Amino acid sequence: MTIEAVLTEIAQGAWNGGIPIDNSIFEGKGMYFKGNIPVNNKTIEERVGVRTRIAALPNERIGVTAVENLLESSDIDPSKIRVVIGATNVGDDKYDKGPLIRYPYEIVRSHSPKAIVFDLYAGCPGFNVSVEMAFVLSLSGFLTTDDITLIVVAENLHRAQAFRPDDTAHIIFGDDAMASALKTRIHAHPSGSCESVRIPPFSPGSNQFLEIGRAIQKVVGTGRIDGIIVDNQLGKLEYRIPAVASRIQHSVVEQMYPERTKKGTFLKFKEALEFYDHHVRSFAFDIMTLDKNPETVEQIAKAYVRSGKYNTMVSVFLSDRWETRIAVHKGFGFQFEPPRMGVVDTLTQTHGCFADYIQAVADESDVFGEMNGKGVFLYATRGAPTHLSRLLTRNRLSLEDVELLIEHQANFAIIPMMLEQLFNGIHPDVKKAVSDFIANKMATNIHVRGNCSVVCMLRLPYDLKRGVLHPDRIQGYEINAGLDKLRDARLVLRDSMGAGMTRSSFLQRT
């Protein structure tokens, strides 16, 4: 019997303040794009599609504002909140040791004192990964009927000064924050069994990722791992971007496939991407629990197994002193049945071989984000076909069936290139198919808000619903042409990629 719904989004809240900043602030500062191209209004629009971005005021915690707005604008019962997730990368302060969710949580703490509370570090796909987690927690029976998962997504990159002053990454990003409440609709009672193998706690030496990866590989042998979740209590930005889990994932892969490591497969983009897509097919991300209880990450990993979506999960607890607790969880007999409505299916995949494409790097006095622009562009565009085809095909869908695509806007130029990869060999006129899809099946706001990082997946449908998007043109493409029809879209695909490198998507029916 088909399940009607497992998880639905019931309320949103937003920070709608800040100051619009146009491109003029970047002119005359001696900044250059690659190829010695001077940074000015014309080149910014031509290369990334941004005209303005929003900057938060210096002393405002915008994630807190988003939660306050959610509670004021909805009738949700905060006593039903059982899980609180802060999906972020940098947050308000890059020196904050976290978890960053502790500030928004204070608003509901008195109502939900026993909630499980943690940050989730998965790069820009953090909201999608959080939705997938709420989905498996519901499928596994961990969350029951009417339980609420509160997801807070916030990035305050201007306040945090995440990039060096002359880094062109400043040009792309804007500040933003939103909150979402998702309700579990069923009390699942999955049948099957879960077995766990725990490795005795240890403290790795100077090559931590190698030693942790080696310890995991000794337990799993040549078997496939579906996912690695690390409760990362290290408390430094350089251990959040990318997530420690992505480094551990790649260390395990190198242990499993030493001949590929020796051959240099993981140093070549095309070979590494194809190898991970065909042989690895797993995800890896970090959380940071508020209560620092090593059992919490184990409970979450077991929920992934009991959901029926994943067979083998690894949980890792890392204390702030690198004390390491590892457990491998295997499921037997669990089955996943996609529901008919609400969140229908999810897919997350990490390519830890590309972890250094977006990373935080510490020097003697500070820590800053660094991006490999070319690598990120390649991952965003060439990584899409295999990932999205897997998700759509197993649900007997094609991209043309999707009525609304919410795509992460890292750079507008990525979107047509990505769609060309998806439509190649399917449409006789690929350019026209791409143009039509961007105009009529996508919502776009990068030109006015910039790349709002992890918040994109919530901001775009929110702005669509409240009627603040308008038709326009970016880099020669017509955008937001079918807004009235998009507001009534019944089948929605949200897709995002970012640090790790991780791509995460979910399908939603209303």
Coordinates of C-alpha atoms in Angstrom, one line a residue:
M1 CA 0.0 0.0 0.0
T2 CA 1.4 3.4 -1.0
I3 CA 2.0 5.8 1.9
E4 CA 0.2 9.1 1.5
A5 CA 2.8 11.4 3.1
V6 CA 5.8 11.0 5.5
L7 CA 7.1 14.5 5.7
T8 CA 5.7 17.9 4.7
E9 CA 6.9 21.5 5.0
I10 CA 4.3 23.4 7.0
A11 CA 5.8 26.8 7.7
Q12 CA 8.6 29.2 6.7
G13 CA 10.1 32.2 8.3
A14 CA 12.6 34.7 6.8
W15 CA 15.0 37.5 7.6
N16 CA 13.9 40.2 5.1
G17 CA 16.2 43.0 6.2
G18 CA 19.7 44.1 5.2
I19 CA 21.1 46.7 2.8
P20 CA 21.3 46.2 -1.0
I21 CA 24.8 46.6 -2.3
D22 CA 25.4 47.2 -6.0
N23 CA 28.4 46.4 -8.0
S24 CA 29.8 49.9 -7.7
I25 CA 31.5 49.1 -4.4
F26 CA 33.9 46.7 -6.2
E27 CA 35.0 49.1 -8.9
G28 CA 38.3 50.9 -8.7
K29 CA 39.8 48.5 -6.1
G30 CA 42.3 46.8 -8.3
M31 CA 40.4 43.5 -8.3
Y32 CA 40.6 41.2 -11.3
F33 CA 38.9 38.0 -12.5
K34 CA 41.1 35.2 -13.9
G35 CA 42.7 36.2 -17.2
N36 CA 43.5 39.7 -15.8
I37 CA 39.9 40.8 -16.5
P38 CA 39.2 44.0 -14.4
V39 CA 36.2 43.8 -12.0
N40 CA 33.5 46.3 -12.8
N41 CA 29.7 46.3 -13.2
K42 CA 29.8 45.0 -16.7
T43 CA 32.2 42.1 -16.1
I44 CA 30.4 41.1 -12.9
E45 CA 27.1 40.8 -14.7
E46 CA 28.7 39.0 -17.6
R47 CA 30.5 36.5 -15.5
V48 CA 28.2 35.7 -12.5
G49 CA 24.9 37.5 -13.2
V50 CA 24.9 39.5 -10.0
R51 CA 23.7 43.2 -9.9
T52 CA 23.1 43.6 -6.2
R53 CA 23.4 41.4 -3.1
I54 CA 22.0 41.9 0.4
A55 CA 24.3 42.7 3.4
A56 CA 23.2 42.2 7.0
L57 CA 23.6 44.9 9.6
P58 CA 26.8 44.4 11.7
N59 CA 25.1 43.3 15.0
E60 CA 22.1 41.3 13.8
R61 CA 21.9 37.5 14.2
I62 CA 19.8 36.9 11.1
G63 CA 19.1 33.2 11.9
V64 CA 17.4 34.3 15.1
T65 CA 15.3 36.8 13.1
A66 CA 14.2 34.1 10.7
V67 CA 13.0 31.8 13.6
E68 CA 11.2 34.7 15.2
N69 CA 9.4 35.4 11.9
L70 CA 8.4 31.7 11.5
L71 CA 6.8 31.6 15.0
E72 CA 5.1 35.0 14.5
S73 CA 3.7 34.1 11.0
S74 CA 2.5 30.6 11.7
D75 CA 0.5 28.6 14.2
I76 CA 3.0 25.8 14.8
D77 CA 3.2 24.4 18.3
P78 CA 6.9 24.8 19.4
S79 CA 6.4 22.1 22.0
K80 CA 6.2 19.6 19.1
I81 CA 9.7 20.5 17.9
R82 CA 11.9 17.5 18.5
V83 CA 14.9 18.1 16.2
V84 CA 16.5 21.5 15.5
I85 CA 19.1 21.7 12.7
G86 CA 21.3 24.7 11.9
A87 CA 22.4 24.3 8.3
T88 CA 25.3 26.7 7.7
N89 CA 28.9 27.0 6.8
V90 CA 30.3 30.1 8.3
G91 CA 27.4 31.7 10.1
D92 CA 27.7 35.1 11.8
D93 CA 31.3 34.7 13.1
K94 CA 34.0 32.6 11.5
Y95 CA 35.8 32.4 14.9
D96 CA 32.7 31.0 16.7
K97 CA 33.5 27.4 17.8
G98 CA 29.8 26.4 17.5
P99 CA 27.4 24.9 17.3
L100 CA 26.0 28.0 15.7
I101 CA 22.4 26.9 16.1
R102 CA 22.6 27.6 19.8
Y103 CA 21.4 31.2 19.3
P104 CA 18.2 30.5 17.3
Y105 CA 17.5 27.5 19.6
E106 CA 17.2 29.8 22.6
I107 CA 13.9 31.1 21.2
V108 CA 12.3 27.7 21.5
R109 CA 14.4 26.0 24.2
S110 CA 11.8 26.5 26.9
H111 CA 9.1 24.8 24.8
S112 CA 11.4 22.0 23.5
P113 CA 14.0 21.4 26.2
K114 CA 14.6 17.8 25.1
A115 CA 15.0 18.5 21.4
I116 CA 18.1 17.1 19.6
V117 CA 20.0 20.2 18.5
F118 CA 23.0 20.4 16.1
D119 CA 24.7 22.2 13.3
L120 CA 24.9 20.5 10.0
Y121 CA 27.9 21.2 7.8
A122 CA 27.4 20.0 4.2
G123 CA 28.3 23.1 2.2
C124 CA 25.6 24.9 0.2
P125 CA 23.4 21.8 0.0
G126 CA 22.9 21.9 3.8
F127 CA 19.2 22.5 3.6
N128 CA 18.6 19.6 1.2
V129 CA 20.7 17.3 3.4
S130 CA 18.7 18.5 6.4
V131 CA 15.5 17.6 4.7
E132 CA 16.8 14.2 3.8
M133 CA 17.8 13.7 7.5
A134 CA 14.3 14.7 8.6
F135 CA 12.9 12.3 6.0
V136 CA 14.9 9.3 7.2
L137 CA 14.2 10.1 10.8
S138 CA 10.5 10.0 10.0
L139 CA 10.8 6.8 7.9
S140 CA 12.7 5.0 10.6
G141 CA 10.2 5.8 13.4
F142 CA 12.6 8.0 15.3
L143 CA 10.2 10.9 14.6
T144 CA 6.5 10.1 15.0
T145 CA 3.2 11.7 14.0
D146 CA 3.1 15.5 14.4
D147 CA 6.7 15.8 15.5
I148 CA 8.4 18.9 14.0
T149 CA 11.8 19.3 12.6
L150 CA 13.0 23.0 12.7
I151 CA 15.7 23.8 10.1
V152 CA 17.4 27.1 10.3
V153 CA 19.6 28.1 7.4
A154 CA 21.8 31.2 7.7
E155 CA 24.9 32.7 6.2
N156 CA 26.2 36.2 7.2
L157 CA 29.3 36.3 5.1
H158 CA 29.8 40.1 5.2
R159 CA 29.8 40.2 9.0
A160 CA 32.0 37.0 9.2
Q161 CA 34.5 38.4 6.6
A162 CA 34.8 34.9 5.2
F163 CA 37.1 35.8 2.3
R164 CA 40.2 37.9 1.8
P165 CA 39.4 41.6 0.9
D166 CA 40.7 41.1 -2.7
D167 CA 39.0 37.8 -3.3
T168 CA 36.4 38.0 -6.1
A169 CA 34.2 35.5 -4.1
H170 CA 33.0 38.6 -2.2
I171 CA 31.3 39.6 -5.5
I172 CA 29.1 36.5 -5.7
F173 CA 27.8 36.1 -2.1
G174 CA 25.0 37.9 -0.3
D175 CA 23.8 37.4 3.3
D176 CA 20.5 35.6 4.0
A177 CA 18.6 33.5 6.6
M178 CA 15.4 31.5 6.6
A179 CA 13.7 28.9 8.8
S180 CA 11.5 26.0 7.9
A181 CA 9.2 23.7 9.9
L182 CA 8.6 20.2 8.6
K183 CA 6.0 17.9 10.1
T184 CA 6.2 14.1 10.3
R185 CA 2.9 12.7 9.2
I186 CA 3.2 9.0 10.2
H187 CA 4.5 6.8 13.0
A188 CA 6.6 4.3 11.0
H189 CA 7.3 0.8 12.3
P190 CA 9.9 -0.5 9.9
S191 CA 10.7 -4.2 10.0
G192 CA 14.3 -5.5 9.8
S193 CA 17.4 -5.6 12.0
C194 CA 20.4 -3.3 12.5
E195 CA 23.8 -4.5 13.6
S196 CA 26.5 -2.2 14.9
V197 CA 30.3 -2.7 15.2
R198 CA 32.1 -0.2 17.4
I199 CA 35.8 0.4 17.2
P200 CA 37.5 1.0 20.6
P201 CA 38.0 4.8 21.1
F202 CA 41.4 6.1 20.0
S203 CA 43.3 9.3 19.4
P204 CA 44.8 9.5 15.9
G205 CA 48.3 10.9 15.3
S206 CA 49.3 13.7 13.0
N207 CA 47.8 12.2 9.9
Q208 CA 44.3 12.0 11.4
F209 CA 42.2 11.4 8.3
L210 CA 44.4 8.6 7.1
E211 CA 44.2 6.9 10.5
I212 CA 40.5 7.3 10.8
G213 CA 39.9 6.1 7.3
R214 CA 42.2 3.1 7.9
A215 CA 40.2 2.2 11.0
I216 CA 36.9 2.3 9.1
Q217 CA 38.2 0.3 6.2
K218 CA 39.4 -2.5 8.5
V219 CA 35.8 -3.0 9.6
V220 CA 34.0 -2.6 6.2
G221 CA 36.7 -4.4 4.2
T222 CA 35.8 -4.1 0.5
G223 CA 32.1 -3.6 1.2
R224 CA 30.4 -0.4 0.1
I225 CA 29.6 2.4 2.5
D226 CA 26.4 4.4 1.9
G227 CA 27.2 7.3 4.2
I228 CA 29.5 8.8 6.8
I229 CA 28.2 11.2 9.4
V230 CA 30.7 12.9 11.8
D231 CA 29.8 14.7 15.0
N232 CA 32.6 17.2 14.6
Q233 CA 33.4 18.9 17.9
L234 CA 36.7 20.4 16.7
G235 CA 35.3 23.9 16.7
K236 CA 37.4 25.5 14.0
L237 CA 36.3 26.8 10.6
E238 CA 39.1 25.0 8.8
Y239 CA 37.6 21.7 10.1
R240 CA 34.0 22.6 8.9
I241 CA 34.8 23.7 5.3
P242 CA 35.0 21.2 3.9
A243 CA 33.3 18.8 6.3
V244 CA 35.8 16.5 8.0
A245 CA 33.5 13.7 6.8
S246 CA 34.5 14.3 3.2
R247 CA 38.2 14.0 4.0
I248 CA 37.5 10.8 5.9
Q249 CA 35.4 9.5 3.0
H250 CA 38.3 10.0 0.5
S251 CA 40.8 8.5 2.9
V252 CA 38.6 5.3 3.1
V253 CA 38.3 5.3 -0.7
E254 CA 42.1 5.5 -1.0
Q255 CA 42.5 2.6 1.4
M256 CA 39.9 0.5 -0.6
Y257 CA 41.4 1.3 -4.0
P258 CA 45.2 1.7 -3.5
E259 CA 45.9 0.9 -7.2
R260 CA 43.7 3.9 -8.2
T261 CA 45.5 6.1 -5.8
K262 CA 48.9 5.1 -7.1
K263 CA 47.7 5.5 -10.7
G264 CA 46.6 9.1 -10.0
T265 CA 42.9 8.6 -10.7
F266 CA 41.8 11.0 -8.0
L267 CA 44.0 13.8 -9.4
K268 CA 42.2 13.9 -12.7
F269 CA 38.8 15.5 -12.7
K270 CA 37.0 13.4 -15.2
E271 CA 38.4 10.1 -14.0
A272 CA 37.8 10.9 -10.4
L273 CA 34.2 12.0 -11.0
E274 CA 33.4 8.8 -13.0
F275 CA 35.1 6.6 -10.5
Y276 CA 33.2 8.0 -7.5
D277 CA 29.9 7.9 -9.5
H278 CA 30.3 4.3 -10.4
H279 CA 32.2 2.8 -7.4
V280 CA 31.8 5.0 -4.4
R281 CA 28.2 6.5 -4.5
S282 CA 28.1 7.6 -0.9
F283 CA 27.6 10.8 1.1
A284 CA 29.7 12.4 3.9
F285 CA 28.8 15.4 6.1
D286 CA 29.4 16.7 9.6
I287 CA 27.1 17.6 12.4
M288 CA 28.0 19.4 15.7
T289 CA 25.7 18.4 18.5
L290 CA 24.8 20.9 21.2
D291 CA 24.9 18.2 24.0
K292 CA 28.1 16.6 22.7
N293 CA 26.6 13.2 23.4
P294 CA 28.5 10.5 21.3
E295 CA 25.3 8.4 21.1
T296 CA 23.4 11.0 19.2
V297 CA 25.3 10.6 15.9
E298 CA 24.9 6.8 16.3
Q299 CA 21.2 7.2 16.6
I300 CA 21.0 9.3 13.5
A301 CA 23.2 6.9 11.5
K302 CA 21.0 4.0 12.6
A303 CA 17.9 5.9 11.4
Y304 CA 19.4 6.1 7.9
V305 CA 19.7 2.3 7.9
R306 CA 16.2 1.7 9.4
S307 CA 14.7 4.0 6.8
G308 CA 15.4 1.4 4.1
K309 CA 17.2 3.9 2.0
Y310 CA 20.7 3.0 3.0
N311 CA 22.3 -0.3 4.0
T312 CA 25.7 0.6 5.6
M313 CA 26.4 3.7 7.6
V314 CA 29.4 4.9 9.5
S315 CA 29.1 7.2 12.5
V316 CA 32.1 9.1 13.9
F317 CA 32.3 11.2 17.1
L318 CA 35.3 13.5 17.2
S319 CA 35.9 15.4 20.4
D320 CA 37.6 18.8 20.5
R321 CA 40.9 16.8 21.2
W322 CA 40.5 14.4 18.3
E323 CA 39.4 11.6 20.6
T324 CA 37.6 9.3 18.0
R325 CA 34.7 6.9 18.4
I326 CA 33.7 5.0 15.3
A327 CA 30.7 2.7 14.7
V328 CA 29.6 0.9 11.5
H329 CA 25.9 0.1 11.2
K330 CA 24.4 -2.4 8.8
G331 CA 20.8 -3.0 8.1
F332 CA 19.0 -6.2 7.1
G333 CA 15.5 -6.5 5.6
F334 CA 14.5 -2.8 5.8
Q335 CA 12.5 -1.5 2.7
F336 CA 11.9 2.0 1.5
E337 CA 8.6 2.8 -0.2
P338 CA 8.3 6.3 -1.6
P339 CA 5.3 8.2 -0.4
R340 CA 2.8 9.8 -2.7
M341 CA 2.9 13.3 -1.4
G342 CA 5.2 15.7 0.5
V343 CA 8.9 14.8 0.3
V344 CA 8.9 11.9 -2.1
D345 CA 12.6 10.9 -2.4
T346 CA 16.1 12.3 -1.7
L347 CA 19.6 11.7 -2.9
T348 CA 22.9 13.0 -1.6
Q349 CA 26.4 12.2 -2.9
T350 CA 29.8 13.5 -1.8
H351 CA 33.0 13.4 -3.9
G352 CA 35.6 13.7 -1.2
C353 CA 38.3 13.7 -3.9
F354 CA 37.3 17.3 -4.7
A355 CA 37.2 18.4 -1.0
D356 CA 39.8 21.1 -1.5
Y357 CA 37.7 22.9 -4.2
I358 CA 36.1 24.9 -1.4
Q359 CA 38.0 25.1 1.8
A360 CA 38.9 27.3 4.8
V361 CA 42.6 27.9 5.1
A362 CA 44.3 29.2 8.2
D363 CA 47.4 31.3 8.1
E364 CA 49.4 32.8 10.9
S365 CA 46.8 35.4 11.9
D366 CA 43.5 34.5 10.4
V367 CA 41.4 32.0 8.4
F368 CA 39.7 32.6 5.0
G369 CA 37.7 30.7 2.5
E370 CA 39.3 29.7 -0.8
M371 CA 37.6 28.5 -3.9
N372 CA 38.8 26.7 -7.0
G373 CA 36.4 28.5 -9.4
K374 CA 37.1 26.2 -12.3
G375 CA 36.8 23.1 -10.3
V376 CA 33.5 24.2 -8.7
F377 CA 32.1 25.1 -12.2
L378 CA 33.1 21.7 -13.5
Y379 CA 31.6 19.8 -10.6
A380 CA 28.3 21.8 -10.8
T381 CA 27.8 21.3 -14.5
R382 CA 29.3 17.8 -15.2
G383 CA 28.2 16.3 -12.0
A384 CA 24.5 17.0 -12.6
P385 CA 23.6 14.3 -15.2
T386 CA 24.5 11.2 -13.3
H387 CA 23.1 12.5 -10.0
L388 CA 19.8 13.8 -11.2
S389 CA 19.2 10.9 -13.6
R390 CA 19.6 8.5 -10.6
L391 CA 17.0 10.4 -8.6
L392 CA 14.5 10.9 -11.4
T393 CA 14.9 7.5 -13.1
R394 CA 14.2 5.5 -9.9
N395 CA 11.0 7.6 -9.5
R396 CA 10.1 7.0 -13.2
L397 CA 10.5 10.6 -14.0
S398 CA 12.4 12.8 -16.4
L399 CA 13.5 16.4 -16.0
E400 CA 10.7 17.4 -18.4
D401 CA 8.2 16.0 -15.8
V402 CA 9.5 18.5 -13.2
E403 CA 7.2 21.5 -13.0
L404 CA 9.6 23.7 -11.0
L405 CA 13.4 23.3 -10.6
I406 CA 14.9 25.2 -7.6
E407 CA 18.6 25.1 -8.5
H408 CA 21.4 26.5 -6.4
Q409 CA 22.7 29.7 -7.9
A410 CA 26.4 29.6 -7.2
N411 CA 26.9 31.6 -10.5
F412 CA 24.1 32.1 -13.1
A413 CA 26.5 30.9 -15.9
I414 CA 26.4 27.4 -14.3
I415 CA 22.7 26.9 -14.9
P416 CA 22.6 26.9 -18.7
M417 CA 25.8 24.9 -18.8
M418 CA 24.3 22.3 -16.4
L419 CA 21.0 22.1 -18.4
E420 CA 22.9 21.6 -21.6
Q421 CA 24.6 18.6 -20.0
L422 CA 21.2 17.2 -19.0
F423 CA 19.5 17.8 -22.4
N424 CA 22.3 16.8 -24.6
G425 CA 21.2 13.9 -26.8
I426 CA 17.6 14.3 -25.8
H427 CA 16.5 17.5 -27.6
P428 CA 17.3 18.3 -31.2
D429 CA 17.8 21.9 -30.3
V430 CA 19.5 21.9 -26.9
K431 CA 20.0 25.7 -26.8
K432 CA 16.3 26.3 -27.2
A433 CA 15.3 23.6 -24.7
V434 CA 17.7 25.2 -22.1
S435 CA 16.3 28.7 -22.8
D436 CA 12.7 27.6 -22.5
F437 CA 13.4 25.6 -19.3
I438 CA 15.2 28.6 -17.6
A439 CA 12.4 30.9 -18.6
N440 CA 9.4 28.8 -17.7
K441 CA 10.4 26.1 -15.2
M442 CA 12.8 27.9 -12.9
A443 CA 12.7 30.8 -10.5
T444 CA 15.8 33.1 -10.3
N445 CA 16.9 35.8 -8.0
I446 CA 20.7 35.8 -8.1
H447 CA 20.7 39.1 -9.9
V448 CA 19.1 40.9 -6.9
R449 CA 20.3 38.8 -3.9
G450 CA 23.5 37.2 -5.0
N451 CA 24.5 33.7 -4.2
C452 CA 22.9 33.2 -0.8
S453 CA 24.6 29.9 -0.2
V454 CA 22.8 27.4 1.8
V455 CA 19.7 29.6 2.0
C456 CA 18.9 29.4 -1.8
M457 CA 16.8 26.3 -1.5
L458 CA 14.4 28.1 0.8
R459 CA 14.6 31.7 -0.4
L460 CA 13.7 31.0 -4.0
P461 CA 10.3 29.2 -3.4
Y462 CA 9.6 31.7 -0.6
D463 CA 10.1 34.7 -2.8
L464 CA 8.1 33.0 -5.6
K465 CA 5.2 32.5 -3.3
R466 CA 5.1 36.0 -1.9
G467 CA 5.3 37.6 -5.4
V468 CA 8.6 39.5 -5.2
L469 CA 10.2 37.9 -8.3
H470 CA 9.9 39.6 -11.7
P471 CA 10.6 38.8 -15.3
D472 CA 14.1 39.9 -16.5
R473 CA 17.1 38.9 -18.5
I474 CA 20.5 37.6 -17.3
Q475 CA 23.4 36.9 -19.6
G476 CA 21.0 36.8 -22.6
Y477 CA 18.5 34.4 -21.0
E478 CA 14.9 35.3 -20.2
I479 CA 14.1 34.5 -16.6
N480 CA 11.0 34.3 -14.4
A481 CA 8.7 34.3 -17.4
G482 CA 6.2 31.7 -16.1
L483 CA 5.8 32.9 -12.5
D484 CA 2.0 32.4 -12.2
K485 CA 2.3 28.8 -13.4
L486 CA 5.3 28.1 -11.2
R487 CA 3.4 29.2 -8.1
D488 CA 1.0 26.3 -8.7
A489 CA 3.8 23.7 -9.5
R490 CA 2.9 20.3 -8.0
L491 CA 6.2 18.4 -8.7
V492 CA 9.2 20.3 -7.5
L493 CA 12.9 19.3 -7.6
R494 CA 15.4 21.1 -5.4
D495 CA 19.1 20.6 -6.3
S496 CA 22.2 22.1 -4.8
M497 CA 25.9 21.5 -4.7
G498 CA 28.8 22.9 -2.7
A499 CA 31.7 22.3 -0.4
G500 CA 32.7 18.7 0.2
M501 CA 32.1 18.5 -2.8
T502 CA 28.6 17.4 -2.2
R503 CA 25.4 17.4 -4.3
S504 CA 22.0 16.9 -2.6
S505 CA 18.5 16.9 -4.2
F506 CA 15.0 16.0 -3.2
L507 CA 11.6 15.6 -4.9
Q508 CA 8.5 17.1 -3.5
R509 CA 4.8 16.7 -4.5
T510 CA 2.0 19.0 -3.3

